[in-house]
Coordinates of N, CA, C and O in Angstrom, one line a residue:
X1268 N 1.1 -1.1 0.1 CA -0.3 0.0 0.3 C 0.6 1.2 -0.1 O 2.0 1.7 0.9
X1269 N 0.7 2.2 -0.9 CA 1.4 3.5 -0.7 C 1.2 4.2 0.3 O -0.3 4.4 0.6
X1270 N 2.0 4.7 0.5 CA 1.7 6.0 1.6 C 2.8 7.0 1.4 O 2.9 7.5 0.2
X1271 N 2.4 8.0 2.9 CA 3.6 9.2 2.2 C 4.4 9.3 3.3 O 4.9 8.4 3.9
X1272 N 6.3 9.6 2.5 CA 7.0 9.6 3.2 C 7.6 10.9 3.0 O 7.9 11.8 1.9
X1273 N 8.1 11.6 4.1 CA 9.0 12.7 4.0 C 10.2 12.6 4.2 O 10.7 12.0 4.8
X1274 N 10.8 13.4 3.4 CA 12.3 13.3 3.2 C 13.0 14.6 3.7 O 12.8 15.9 3.5
X1275 N 13.4 14.9 4.9 CA 14.2 15.8 5.5 C 15.7 15.9 5.5 O 16.4 15.1 6.3
X1276 N 16.0 16.9 4.7 CA 17.6 16.8 4.4 C 17.8 18.5 3.6 O 16.8 18.8 2.8
X1277 N 18.9 18.9 4.4 CA 18.9 20.4 3.8 C 19.6 20.5 2.2 O 19.8 21.4 1.7
X1278 N 20.1 19.1 1.9 CA 21.1 19.2 1.0 C 20.1 18.6 -0.4 O 19.4 17.4 -0.3
X1279 N 19.5 19.8 -1.0 CA 18.9 19.1 -2.6 C 19.1 17.9 -3.3 O 18.5 16.8 -3.3
X1280 N 20.6 17.9 -3.3 CA 20.8 16.6 -4.1 C 20.6 15.3 -3.2 O 20.0 14.3 -3.8
X1281 N 20.6 15.8 -1.7 CA 20.2 14.0 -1.4 C 19.1 13.8 -1.2 O 18.5 12.9 -1.4
X1282 N 18.2 15.1 -1.5 CA 16.6 14.4 -1.2 C 16.0 13.7 -2.8 O 15.3 13.0 -3.1
X1283 N 16.5 14.2 -4.2 CA 16.7 14.0 -5.4 C 17.5 12.7 -5.3 O 16.4 11.7 -5.8
X1284 N 18.3 12.3 -4.6 CA 18.5 10.6 -4.8 C 18.0 9.6 -4.0 O 17.4 9.1 -4.7
X1285 N 17.3 10.5 -2.5 CA 16.5 9.6 -2.2 C 14.7 9.3 -2.9 O 14.3 8.1 -3.3
X1286 N 14.7 10.6 -3.9 CA 13.4 10.4 -4.5 C 13.4 9.7 -5.3 O 12.7 8.8 -5.9
X1287 N 14.6 9.9 -6.4 CA 15.0 8.7 -7.8 C 14.9 7.4 -6.7 O 14.2 6.5 -7.7
X1288 N 15.3 7.0 -5.9 CA 15.7 5.5 -4.8 C 13.6 4.9 -5.0 O 13.4 4.1 -5.1
X1289 N 13.2 6.0 -4.1 CA 11.7 5.7 -3.7 C 10.8 5.9 -4.5 O 9.6 5.2 -4.2
X1290 N 10.6 6.8 -5.8 CA 9.6 7.3 -6.5 C 9.4 6.2 -7.1 O 7.6 5.9 -7.4
X1291 N 9.9 5.0 -7.7 CA 9.1 4.0 -8.4 C 8.3 3.6 -7.4 O 7.5 2.6 -8.1
X1292 N 8.4 3.4 -6.2 CA 7.5 2.2 -5.8 C 6.1 2.7 -5.4 O 5.3 2.3 -4.7
X1293 N 6.0 4.0 -6.0 CA 4.6 4.9 -5.8 C 4.2 5.4 -4.6 O 2.8 5.8 -4.8
X1294 N 4.7 5.5 -3.8 CA 4.5 6.2 -2.4 C 4.8 7.8 -3.1 O 5.6 8.4 -3.9
X1295 N 3.7 8.6 -2.1 CA 3.8 10.1 -1.9 C 5.1 10.7 -1.7 O 5.4 10.4 -0.2
X1296 N 5.9 11.3 -1.8 CA 7.4 12.0 -1.7 C 7.0 13.4 -1.1 O 6.7 14.0 -2.0
X1297 N 7.2 13.9 0.1 CA 7.4 15.0 0.6 C 8.4 15.6 1.1 O 9.4 14.7 1.4
X1298 N 8.8 16.7 0.9 CA 10.0 17.2 1.2 C 10.1 18.7 2.1 O 9.7 19.5 2.2
X1299 N 11.5 18.3 3.0 CA 12.0 19.3 3.9 C 13.2 19.7 3.9 O 14.0 19.0 3.8
X1300 N 13.5 20.9 4.1 CA 14.8 21.5 3.9 C 15.6 21.4 4.9 O 17.1 21.9 5.0
X1301 N 15.1 21.5 6.7 CA 16.0 21.7 7.3 C 14.7 20.7 8.9 O 13.6 20.3 8.5
X1302 N 15.8 20.4 9.8 CA 14.8 20.5 11.0 C 13.3 20.9 11.3 O 12.5 20.1 11.7
X1303 N 13.2 22.0 10.9 CA 12.4 22.9 11.5 C 11.4 22.6 10.7 O 10.1 22.5 11.2
X1304 N 11.4 22.6 9.5 CA 10.6 22.3 8.5 C 10.4 20.8 8.3 O 9.0 20.9 7.8
X1305 N 10.7 20.2 8.8 CA 10.6 19.0 9.0 C 9.6 18.4 9.8 O 8.6 17.9 9.4
X1306 N 9.4 19.0 11.2 CA 8.7 19.0 11.9 C 7.6 19.6 11.5 O 6.5 19.1 11.8
X1307 N 7.9 20.8 11.1 CA 6.4 21.6 10.6 C 5.4 20.5 9.6 O 4.0 20.4 9.7
X1308 N 6.2 19.8 8.8 CA 5.9 19.0 7.3 C 4.9 18.0 8.3 O 4.1 17.4 7.6
X1309 N 5.7 17.5 9.1 CA 5.0 16.4 9.6 C 3.6 16.4 10.4 O 3.1 15.9 10.3
X1310 N 3.7 17.3 11.1 CA 2.5 17.9 11.8 C 1.3 18.1 10.6 O 0.2 17.6 10.7
X1311 N 1.6 18.7 9.6 CA 0.7 19.3 8.5 C 0.1 17.9 7.3 O -0.6 17.7 7.2
X1312 N 1.0 16.8 7.4 CA 0.8 15.5 6.8 C 1.1 14.3 6.9 O 0.4 13.7 6.2
X1313 N 1.3 14.5 8.7 CA 1.1 13.1 9.0 C 1.7 11.7 8.1 O 0.9 10.7 7.5
X1314 N 3.0 11.8 7.6 CA 3.7 10.8 6.6 C 3.6 9.5 7.3 O 4.0 9.2 8.7
X1315 N 3.8 8.0 6.9 CA 3.7 6.9 7.5 C 5.3 7.1 7.7 O 5.4 5.9 8.4
X1316 N 6.3 7.8 7.4 CA 7.7 7.3 7.4 C 8.3 8.5 6.9 O 8.4 9.3 6.1
X1317 N 9.5 8.2 7.8 CA 10.5 10.2 7.5 C 12.0 9.5 7.4 O 12.2 8.5 8.2
X1318 N 12.6 9.7 6.3 CA 14.2 10.0 6.4 C 14.5 10.9 6.8 O 14.0 12.2 6.2
X1319 N 15.2 11.2 7.9 CA 15.5 12.6 8.1 C 17.2 12.5 8.1 O 18.0 11.4 9.3
X1320 N 17.6 13.1 7.6 CA 19.1 13.9 7.7 C 20.2 14.1 9.2 O 18.7 14.6 10.2
X1321 N 20.6 13.5 9.7 CA 21.3 13.9 11.0 C 21.9 15.7 11.2 O 21.5 16.4 11.9
X1322 N 22.9 15.7 10.3 CA 23.6 16.7 10.1 C 23.2 17.9 9.4 O 23.0 18.0 8.3
X1323 N 22.1 19.1 9.9 CA 21.3 20.2 9.5 C 21.4 21.3 9.9 O 21.6 21.7 11.2
X1324 N 21.3 22.4 9.3 CA 21.5 23.8 10.0 C 20.1 24.1 10.6 O 19.3 23.4 10.5
X1325 N 20.1 25.4 11.5 CA 19.1 25.8 12.2 C 18.9 24.4 13.0 O 19.2 24.2 14.1
X1326 N 17.8 23.7 12.7 CA 17.9 22.6 13.5 C 17.8 21.3 13.1 O 17.5 21.1 12.3
X1327 N 19.0 20.3 13.9 CA 19.8 19.0 13.2 C 18.4 18.1 13.4 O 17.6 18.2 13.9
X1328 N 19.1 16.9 12.7 CA 18.6 15.6 12.8 C 17.8 15.0 14.4 O 17.1 14.8 14.4
X1329 N 18.7 14.9 15.1 CA 18.4 14.7 16.7 C 17.5 15.5 17.0 O 16.3 14.6 17.8
X1330 N 17.3 16.7 16.9 CA 16.3 17.8 17.4 C 15.3 17.4 16.7 O 13.8 17.3 17.5
X1331 N 14.7 17.3 15.5 CA 13.8 17.2 14.8 C 13.3 15.5 15.1 O 12.0 16.0 15.0
X1332 N 14.1 14.9 15.2 CA 13.9 13.7 15.7 C 13.0 13.3 17.1 O 11.8 13.2 17.6
X1333 N 13.5 14.0 18.0 CA 12.8 14.4 19.4 C 11.7 14.9 19.5 O 10.5 15.0 19.8
X1334 N 11.4 16.1 18.3 CA 10.1 16.8 18.5 C 9.0 16.5 17.6 O 8.3 15.6 18.0
X1335 N 9.7 15.4 16.7 CA 8.7 14.1 15.9 C 8.1 13.2 16.8 O 6.9 13.2 16.7
X1336 N 9.4 12.8 17.9 CA 8.3 11.7 18.5 C 7.4 12.1 19.6 O 7.2 11.7 20.3
X1337 N 7.9 13.7 20.1 CA 6.9 14.2 21.2 C 5.3 14.6 20.6 O 4.4 14.2 21.1
X1338 N 5.2 14.7 19.2 CA 4.3 15.0 18.2 C 3.1 13.3 18.3 O 2.1 13.4 18.6
X1339 N 4.4 12.3 17.6 CA 3.8 11.2 17.5 C 4.4 10.1 18.1 O 5.4 9.6 17.2
X1340 N 4.5 9.2 19.4 CA 5.3 8.4 19.5 C 5.2 7.1 18.7 O 6.4 6.4 18.9
X1341 N 4.7 6.6 18.0 CA 4.6 5.8 16.7 C 5.2 6.3 15.8 O 5.4 5.3 14.5
X1342 N 5.7 7.3 15.3 CA 6.6 7.9 14.3 C 7.3 7.0 13.6 O 8.2 6.4 14.5
X1343 N 7.8 6.6 12.3 CA 8.6 5.6 11.8 C 9.5 6.8 11.5 O 9.4 7.4 10.6
X1344 N 10.9 6.6 11.8 CA 11.8 7.7 11.3 C 13.3 6.7 11.2 O 13.8 6.1 11.7
X1345 N 13.4 7.5 10.0 CA 14.6 6.5 9.4 C 16.1 7.5 9.7 O 15.7 8.6 8.9
X1346 N 16.8 7.8 10.0 CA 17.9 8.7 10.4 C 19.3 8.4 8.9 O 19.3 6.9 8.8
X1347 N 19.6 9.2 8.3 CA 20.3 9.3 7.5 C 21.7 10.1 7.2 O 21.6 11.2 7.7
X1348 N 23.1 9.4 7.0 CA 23.7 10.9 7.8 C 25.0 10.1 6.9 O 25.4 8.8 6.6
X1349 N 26.3 10.8 6.7 CA 27.5 10.1 6.4 C 28.2 10.0 7.2 O 29.4 9.6 7.2
X1350 N 27.9 10.7 8.8 CA 28.8 10.7 9.6 C 28.5 9.1 10.2 O 27.2 8.9 10.3
X1351 N 29.4 8.5 10.6 CA 29.1 7.0 11.3 C 29.2 6.5 12.4 O 30.5 6.2 13.0
X1352 N 28.8 8.0 13.3 CA 29.5 8.4 14.5 C 28.5 7.9 15.7 O 27.0 7.6 15.7
X1353 N 29.0 6.4 16.2 CA 28.4 5.4 16.7 C 27.4 5.8 18.1 O 26.2 5.5 17.8
X1354 N 27.6 7.2 18.6 CA 27.5 7.8 19.6 C 25.8 8.4 19.2 O 24.4 8.2 19.8
X1355 N 26.3 8.9 18.0 CA 24.8 9.5 17.5 C 23.7 8.8 17.3 O 22.7 8.8 17.6
X1356 N 24.0 7.6 16.2 CA 23.6 6.7 16.1 C 22.8 6.2 17.1 O 21.4 5.9 17.4
X1357 N 23.0 5.7 18.5 CA 22.7 5.1 19.7 C 22.0 6.2 20.0 O 20.4 5.8 20.8
X1358 N 21.9 7.7 20.4 CA 21.1 8.6 20.4 C 20.2 8.4 19.7 O 18.7 8.2 20.4
X1359 N 19.9 8.3 18.3 CA 18.6 8.4 17.4 C 17.9 7.1 17.7 O 17.0 7.4 17.7
X1360 N 18.7 5.8 18.1 CA 17.5 4.8 18.2 C 17.0 5.1 19.5 O 16.0 4.8 19.7
X1361 N 18.0 5.6 20.8 CA 17.0 5.6 22.0 C 16.0 6.8 21.9 O 15.1 6.5 22.9
X1362 N 16.1 7.5 21.3 CA 14.8 8.7 21.3 C 13.8 7.9 20.2 O 12.9 8.5 20.6
X1363 N 14.3 7.0 19.4 CA 13.0 6.5 18.7 C 12.9 6.2 17.4 O 12.5 5.6 16.5
X1364 N 14.1 6.7 17.0 CA 14.6 6.1 15.3 C 14.5 4.7 15.2 O 14.7 3.7 15.9
X1365 N 13.9 4.3 13.6 CA 13.5 2.6 13.4 C 15.1 2.0 12.9 O 15.3 1.0 13.0
X1366 N 15.4 3.1 12.2 CA 16.6 2.5 11.4 C 17.6 3.9 11.6 O 17.4 4.8 11.0
X1367 N 18.8 3.3 10.7 CA 19.7 4.3 10.1 C 20.4 3.8 8.4 O 20.8 2.8 8.9
X1368 N 20.6 4.7 7.6 CA 21.3 4.6 6.5 C 22.5 5.2 6.6 O 22.3 7.0 7.1
X1369 N 23.6 4.8 5.8 CA 25.1 5.8 5.5 C 24.6 6.4 4.3 O 24.2 5.5 3.7
X1370 N 25.3 7.6 4.3 CA 25.5 8.2 2.8 C 26.8 8.0 2.4 O 27.9 7.6 3.2
X1371 N 27.0 8.0 1.1 CA 25.8 8.0 -0.3 C 25.1 6.9 0.1 O 25.2 5.5 0.5
X1372 N 23.8 6.9 -0.5 CA 22.6 6.2 -0.4 C 23.0 4.9 -1.1 O 23.9 4.9 -2.2
X1373 N 22.7 3.6 -0.4 CA 22.2 2.4 -1.2 C 21.0 2.1 -1.3 O 19.8 1.9 -0.7
X1374 N 20.5 2.0 -2.8 CA 19.5 1.6 -3.2 C 18.7 0.5 -2.3 O 17.8 0.3 -2.0
X1375 N 19.5 -0.3 -2.2 CA 18.7 -1.6 -1.4 C 18.6 -1.3 -0.2 O 17.4 -1.9 -0.1
X1376 N 19.4 -0.7 0.6 CA 19.1 -0.5 2.1 C 18.4 0.7 2.0 O 17.4 0.4 2.8
X1377 N 17.9 1.5 1.4 CA 16.7 3.0 1.1 C 15.4 1.8 1.5 O 14.4 2.0 1.8
X1378 N 14.9 1.0 0.0 CA 13.7 -0.2 -0.6 C 14.0 -0.5 0.6 O 12.8 -1.0 1.4
X1379 N 14.8 -1.5 1.4 CA 14.9 -2.2 2.3 C 14.2 -1.3 3.6 O 12.8 -2.0 4.6
X1380 N 14.6 -0.4 3.6 CA 14.0 0.2 4.9 C 12.6 1.0 4.9 O 11.8 0.9 5.9
X1381 N 12.4 1.5 3.6 CA 11.1 1.9 2.8 C 10.1 0.5 3.3 O 8.7 0.5 4.3
X1382 N 10.3 -0.7 2.9 CA 9.4 -2.0 2.7 C 9.7 -2.6 4.2 O 8.2 -3.1 5.1
X1383 N 10.6 -2.0 5.3 CA 10.1 -2.9 6.8 C 9.2 -1.5 7.7 O 8.6 -2.2 8.0
X1384 N 9.3 -0.2 7.4 CA 8.5 0.4 7.7 C 7.4 1.1 7.7 O 6.5 2.0 8.2
X1385 N 6.8 0.5 6.3 CA 5.6 1.1 6.0 C 4.1 -0.1 6.3 O 4.8 -1.1 6.6

């Protein structure tokens, strides 16, 4: 069943990469340019799944995750980053992230995260 997926990343190129991978699955794709935009779009659209970058200006991914989880404790959020810092990943999982994928995106891993969490 197709649903809504929110892509939160300050890099337009990274959002485009995710869109190219996910679009063929038929899900509706929404975009946010930073964490505060991500929280606003989450409130407005109630997506089924969120892909959220960790390092962003204004509101970073960890704070975005905290705010989304405060709005909806059942939110499904997959964190994305080129930073393989285990402590950040562990923090995100403790806060409520469902998964973590590393940039550059591996299409198979992205699609696996979609199928696992939709």
